[in-house]
């Protein structure tokens, strides 16, 4: 897996927001979304929530999420939908690496790409719309988003679970 340092100009975090909010626990290393192991999704009319983990960060960072030879970093993305083009399939667990019986869950990887397009979020805004795709043999999606919020480490699961709660 390719790794970037937090200051990389081509980082997906440059498009979605603050690196410090997401990557505090990862010691400045930016996870590669080319193998985002999406375990759960939650879709509402305005948002698509993706929750899972990334692997390939340097060993010994101390996430407390290791099993056998794999160390993972939990990641949740809150995608503010502008246009949903398609969603197909569903997230699946990785039968070779998953050890849910011992509280270590790992899903199959999905190649996620985030890039800006020429369309502005609002006519007088400086922010551009994001085109986001996810591709794998089991799960895929394509959409356009106004913005993406990313949450990492122990906050990822909490934020994802909060998205499931019904609010008045």
PDB file of C-alpha atoms in Angstrom:
ATOM      1  CA  UNK A   1       0.000   0.000   0.000  1.00  0.00           C
ATOM      2  CA  UNK A   2       1.287   3.450  -0.846  1.00  0.00           C
ATOM      3  CA  UNK A   3       1.718   5.831   2.051  1.00  0.00           C
ATOM      4  CA  UNK A   4       1.749   9.596   2.004  1.00  0.00           C
ATOM      5  CA  UNK A   5       3.014  12.023   4.597  1.00  0.00           C
ATOM      6  CA  UNK A   6       0.312  14.335   5.943  1.00  0.00           C
ATOM      7  CA  UNK A   7       1.639  17.331   3.973  1.00  0.00           C
ATOM      8  CA  UNK A   8       1.310  15.646   0.563  1.00  0.00           C
ATOM      9  CA  UNK A   9      -0.289  17.962  -1.994  1.00  0.00           C
ATOM     10  CA  UNK A  10      -2.068  15.078  -3.742  1.00  0.00           C
ATOM     11  CA  UNK A  11      -3.664  13.712  -0.573  1.00  0.00           C
ATOM     12  CA  UNK A  12      -7.358  12.861  -0.449  1.00  0.00           C
ATOM     13  CA  UNK A  13      -7.390  14.734   2.861  1.00  0.00           C
ATOM     14  CA  UNK A  14      -6.613  17.964   1.019  1.00  0.00           C
ATOM     15  CA  UNK A  15     -10.009  17.481  -0.626  1.00  0.00           C
ATOM     16  CA  UNK A  16     -12.069  16.419   2.393  1.00  0.00           C
ATOM     17  CA  UNK A  17     -10.807  18.459   5.333  1.00  0.00           C
ATOM     18  CA  UNK A  18      -8.459  18.630   8.268  1.00  0.00           C
ATOM     19  CA  UNK A  19      -5.782  15.963   8.544  1.00  0.00           C
ATOM     20  CA  UNK A  20      -5.473  16.494  12.294  1.00  0.00           C
ATOM     21  CA  UNK A  21      -9.117  15.544  12.909  1.00  0.00           C
ATOM     22  CA  UNK A  22      -8.662  12.202  11.187  1.00  0.00           C
ATOM     23  CA  UNK A  23      -5.061  11.225  11.601  1.00  0.00           C
ATOM     24  CA  UNK A  24      -4.061  12.089  15.141  1.00  0.00           C
ATOM     25  CA  UNK A  25      -3.769   8.416  16.081  1.00  0.00           C
ATOM     26  CA  UNK A  26      -1.859   7.539  12.893  1.00  0.00           C
ATOM     27  CA  UNK A  27       1.088   9.807  13.688  1.00  0.00           C
ATOM     28  CA  UNK A  28       0.842  11.894  10.524  1.00  0.00           C
ATOM     29  CA  UNK A  29       0.574   9.047   8.021  1.00  0.00           C
ATOM     30  CA  UNK A  30      -2.282   9.276   5.552  1.00  0.00           C
ATOM     31  CA  UNK A  31      -4.011   5.979   4.807  1.00  0.00           C
ATOM     32  CA  UNK A  32      -4.365   5.040   1.173  1.00  0.00           C
ATOM     33  CA  UNK A  33      -8.041   4.725   0.178  1.00  0.00           C
ATOM     34  CA  UNK A  34      -7.003   2.398  -2.642  1.00  0.00           C
ATOM     35  CA  UNK A  35      -7.823  -0.449  -0.253  1.00  0.00           C
ATOM     36  CA  UNK A  36     -10.468   0.954   2.110  1.00  0.00           C
ATOM     37  CA  UNK A  37     -11.920  -2.118   3.827  1.00  0.00           C
ATOM     38  CA  UNK A  38     -15.545  -0.968   4.058  1.00  0.00           C
ATOM     39  CA  UNK A  39     -17.443  -3.122   6.552  1.00  0.00           C
ATOM     40  CA  UNK A  40     -20.688  -1.133   6.895  1.00  0.00           C
ATOM     41  CA  UNK A  41     -22.614   1.552   5.073  1.00  0.00           C
ATOM     42  CA  UNK A  42     -25.596   3.662   6.013  1.00  0.00           C
ATOM     43  CA  UNK A  43     -27.536   5.657   3.423  1.00  0.00           C
ATOM     44  CA  UNK A  44     -29.939   8.517   4.077  1.00  0.00           C
ATOM     45  CA  UNK A  45     -31.357  10.969   1.519  1.00  0.00           C
ATOM     46  CA  UNK A  46     -28.599  13.466   2.335  1.00  0.00           C
ATOM     47  CA  UNK A  47     -25.631  11.309   3.434  1.00  0.00           C
ATOM     48  CA  UNK A  48     -23.747   8.118   2.734  1.00  0.00           C
ATOM     49  CA  UNK A  49     -21.793   6.867   5.724  1.00  0.00           C
ATOM     50  CA  UNK A  50     -18.977   4.372   5.118  1.00  0.00           C
ATOM     51  CA  UNK A  51     -17.258   2.612   8.017  1.00  0.00           C
ATOM     52  CA  UNK A  52     -14.355   0.219   7.939  1.00  0.00           C
ATOM     53  CA  UNK A  53     -10.612   0.239   8.227  1.00  0.00           C
ATOM     54  CA  UNK A  54      -7.413   0.703   6.303  1.00  0.00           C
ATOM     55  CA  UNK A  55      -4.301  -1.385   6.603  1.00  0.00           C
ATOM     56  CA  UNK A  56      -0.715  -0.792   5.604  1.00  0.00           C
ATOM     57  CA  UNK A  57       0.188   1.965   8.030  1.00  0.00           C
ATOM     58  CA  UNK A  58       3.620   1.573   9.666  1.00  0.00           C
ATOM     59  CA  UNK A  59       3.682  -1.094  12.364  1.00  0.00           C
ATOM     60  CA  UNK A  60       4.068  -0.186  15.999  1.00  0.00           C
ATOM     61  CA  UNK A  61       1.930   2.948  15.889  1.00  0.00           C
ATOM     62  CA  UNK A  62      -0.174   1.345  18.596  1.00  0.00           C
ATOM     63  CA  UNK A  63      -3.775   1.343  17.456  1.00  0.00           C
ATOM     64  CA  UNK A  64      -4.602  -1.679  19.582  1.00  0.00           C
ATOM     65  CA  UNK A  65      -6.294  -3.175  16.512  1.00  0.00           C
ATOM     66  CA  UNK A  66      -4.014  -6.005  15.499  1.00  0.00           C
ATOM     67  CA  UNK A  67      -4.517  -9.670  14.793  1.00  0.00           C
ATOM     68  CA  UNK A  68      -1.932 -12.102  13.472  1.00  0.00           C
ATOM     69  CA  UNK A  69       0.034 -10.137  10.868  1.00  0.00           C
ATOM     70  CA  UNK A  70      -2.458  -7.331  10.206  1.00  0.00           C
ATOM     71  CA  UNK A  71      -2.773  -3.968  11.937  1.00  0.00           C
ATOM     72  CA  UNK A  72      -5.738  -1.748  11.050  1.00  0.00           C
ATOM     73  CA  UNK A  73      -6.825   1.865  11.468  1.00  0.00           C
ATOM     74  CA  UNK A  74     -10.598   2.431  11.757  1.00  0.00           C
ATOM     75  CA  UNK A  75     -11.989   5.040   9.387  1.00  0.00           C
ATOM     76  CA  UNK A  76     -15.478   6.482   8.824  1.00  0.00           C
ATOM     77  CA  UNK A  77     -16.443   8.786   5.971  1.00  0.00           C
ATOM     78  CA  UNK A  78     -19.576  10.967   6.102  1.00  0.00           C
ATOM     79  CA  UNK A  79     -20.342  11.872   2.498  1.00  0.00           C
ATOM     80  CA  UNK A  80     -22.738  14.790   1.958  1.00  0.00           C
ATOM     81  CA  UNK A  81     -24.617  13.673  -1.146  1.00  0.00           C
ATOM     82  CA  UNK A  82     -25.194  15.973  -4.057  1.00  0.00           C
ATOM     83  CA  UNK A  83     -26.085  13.256  -6.604  1.00  0.00           C
ATOM     84  CA  UNK A  84     -26.070   9.508  -6.129  1.00  0.00           C
ATOM     85  CA  UNK A  85     -25.356   7.787  -9.432  1.00  0.00           C
ATOM     86  CA  UNK A  86     -25.273   4.138  -8.332  1.00  0.00           C
ATOM     87  CA  UNK A  87     -24.700   1.682  -5.498  1.00  0.00           C
ATOM     88  CA  UNK A  88     -24.357  -2.018  -6.157  1.00  0.00           C
ATOM     89  CA  UNK A  89     -23.637  -5.004  -3.953  1.00  0.00           C
ATOM     90  CA  UNK A  90     -22.789  -4.747  -0.271  1.00  0.00           C
ATOM     91  CA  UNK A  91     -19.743  -4.747   2.021  1.00  0.00           C
ATOM     92  CA  UNK A  92     -18.372  -8.212   2.822  1.00  0.00           C
ATOM     93  CA  UNK A  93     -16.014  -9.580   5.461  1.00  0.00           C
ATOM     94  CA  UNK A  94     -12.620 -10.896   4.365  1.00  0.00           C
ATOM     95  CA  UNK A  95     -12.813 -14.631   5.075  1.00  0.00           C
ATOM     96  CA  UNK A  96      -9.007 -14.970   5.268  1.00  0.00           C
ATOM     97  CA  UNK A  97      -8.268 -12.079   7.646  1.00  0.00           C
ATOM     98  CA  UNK A  98     -11.503 -11.592   9.588  1.00  0.00           C
ATOM     99  CA  UNK A  99     -11.464 -12.817  13.188  1.00  0.00           C
ATOM    100  CA  UNK A 100     -14.786 -11.466  14.480  1.00  0.00           C
ATOM    101  CA  UNK A 101     -14.876 -14.181  17.153  1.00  0.00           C
ATOM    102  CA  UNK A 102     -11.964 -12.363  18.815  1.00  0.00           C
ATOM    103  CA  UNK A 103     -13.223  -8.804  18.155  1.00  0.00           C
ATOM    104  CA  UNK A 104     -11.058  -8.233  15.071  1.00  0.00           C
ATOM    105  CA  UNK A 105     -13.243  -7.532  12.084  1.00  0.00           C
ATOM    106  CA  UNK A 106     -11.749  -6.912   8.660  1.00  0.00           C
ATOM    107  CA  UNK A 107     -13.721  -6.494   5.429  1.00  0.00           C
ATOM    108  CA  UNK A 108     -12.707  -7.031   1.823  1.00  0.00           C
ATOM    109  CA  UNK A 109     -10.992  -4.003   0.246  1.00  0.00           C
ATOM    110  CA  UNK A 110     -12.774  -1.492  -1.984  1.00  0.00           C
ATOM    111  CA  UNK A 111     -10.799   0.891  -4.215  1.00  0.00           C
ATOM    112  CA  UNK A 112     -12.078   4.365  -3.294  1.00  0.00           C
ATOM    113  CA  UNK A 113     -11.158   7.440  -5.340  1.00  0.00           C
ATOM    114  CA  UNK A 114     -11.956  11.054  -4.508  1.00  0.00           C
ATOM    115  CA  UNK A 115     -11.348  13.845  -6.992  1.00  0.00           C
ATOM    116  CA  UNK A 116     -12.614  17.359  -7.605  1.00  0.00           C
ATOM    117  CA  UNK A 117     -14.701  18.286 -10.624  1.00  0.00           C
ATOM    118  CA  UNK A 118     -15.244  21.712 -12.205  1.00  0.00           C
ATOM    119  CA  UNK A 119     -18.709  22.163 -10.681  1.00  0.00           C
ATOM    120  CA  UNK A 120     -18.918  24.491  -7.666  1.00  0.00           C
ATOM    121  CA  UNK A 121     -20.812  23.413  -4.539  1.00  0.00           C
ATOM    122  CA  UNK A 122     -22.711  26.736  -4.584  1.00  0.00           C
ATOM    123  CA  UNK A 123     -22.641  29.318  -7.395  1.00  0.00           C
ATOM    124  CA  UNK A 124     -20.621  31.817  -5.336  1.00  0.00           C
ATOM    125  CA  UNK A 125     -18.546  29.241  -3.432  1.00  0.00           C
ATOM    126  CA  UNK A 126     -14.853  28.460  -3.744  1.00  0.00           C
ATOM    127  CA  UNK A 127     -15.307  24.762  -2.972  1.00  0.00           C
ATOM    128  CA  UNK A 128     -15.693  22.286  -5.798  1.00  0.00           C
ATOM    129  CA  UNK A 129     -17.940  19.238  -5.947  1.00  0.00           C
ATOM    130  CA  UNK A 130     -16.221  15.903  -5.298  1.00  0.00           C
ATOM    131  CA  UNK A 131     -16.633  12.855  -7.536  1.00  0.00           C
ATOM    132  CA  UNK A 132     -16.299   9.709  -5.408  1.00  0.00           C
ATOM    133  CA  UNK A 133     -16.180   6.145  -6.663  1.00  0.00           C
ATOM    134  CA  UNK A 134     -15.763   2.815  -4.959  1.00  0.00           C
ATOM    135  CA  UNK A 135     -14.962  -0.316  -6.958  1.00  0.00           C
ATOM    136  CA  UNK A 136     -14.577  -3.974  -6.040  1.00  0.00           C
ATOM    137  CA  UNK A 137     -16.046  -7.321  -7.035  1.00  0.00           C
ATOM    138  CA  UNK A 138     -18.550  -7.226  -4.149  1.00  0.00           C
ATOM    139  CA  UNK A 139     -19.436  -3.556  -3.585  1.00  0.00           C
ATOM    140  CA  UNK A 140     -19.379  -0.424  -5.702  1.00  0.00           C
ATOM    141  CA  UNK A 141     -20.715   3.106  -5.835  1.00  0.00           C
ATOM    142  CA  UNK A 142     -20.480   6.352  -7.757  1.00  0.00           C
ATOM    143  CA  UNK A 143     -21.656   9.710  -6.493  1.00  0.00           C
ATOM    144  CA  UNK A 144     -21.057  13.433  -6.392  1.00  0.00           C
ATOM    145  CA  UNK A 145     -20.640  15.075  -2.982  1.00  0.00           C
ATOM    146  CA  UNK A 146     -20.683  18.579  -1.557  1.00  0.00           C
ATOM    147  CA  UNK A 147     -18.111  17.577   1.057  1.00  0.00           C
ATOM    148  CA  UNK A 148     -16.773  14.623   3.016  1.00  0.00           C
ATOM    149  CA  UNK A 149     -16.033  14.458   6.733  1.00  0.00           C
ATOM    150  CA  UNK A 150     -13.556  11.798   7.826  1.00  0.00           C
ATOM    151  CA  UNK A 151     -13.153  10.337  11.317  1.00  0.00           C
ATOM    152  CA  UNK A 152     -10.357   8.006  12.319  1.00  0.00           C
ATOM    153  CA  UNK A 153      -9.262   5.802  15.183  1.00  0.00           C
ATOM    154  CA  UNK A 154     -11.565   5.326  18.160  1.00  0.00           C
ATOM    155  CA  UNK A 155     -13.855   8.168  16.985  1.00  0.00           C
ATOM    156  CA  UNK A 156     -14.682   6.435  13.694  1.00  0.00           C
ATOM    157  CA  UNK A 157     -17.006   3.809  15.169  1.00  0.00           C
ATOM    158  CA  UNK A 158     -18.658   6.301  17.523  1.00  0.00           C
ATOM    159  CA  UNK A 159     -19.455   8.722  14.689  1.00  0.00           C
ATOM    160  CA  UNK A 160     -20.757   5.922  12.463  1.00  0.00           C
ATOM    161  CA  UNK A 161     -23.035   4.576  15.223  1.00  0.00           C
ATOM    162  CA  UNK A 162     -24.349   8.098  15.838  1.00  0.00           C
ATOM    163  CA  UNK A 163     -25.402   8.258  12.185  1.00  0.00           C
ATOM    164  CA  UNK A 164     -27.705   5.284  12.792  1.00  0.00           C
ATOM    165  CA  UNK A 165     -29.646   6.955  15.600  1.00  0.00           C
ATOM    166  CA  UNK A 166     -32.991   8.535  14.793  1.00  0.00           C
ATOM    167  CA  UNK A 167     -33.148  12.213  15.684  1.00  0.00           C
ATOM    168  CA  UNK A 168     -36.295  14.264  16.280  1.00  0.00           C
TER     169      UNK A 168
END
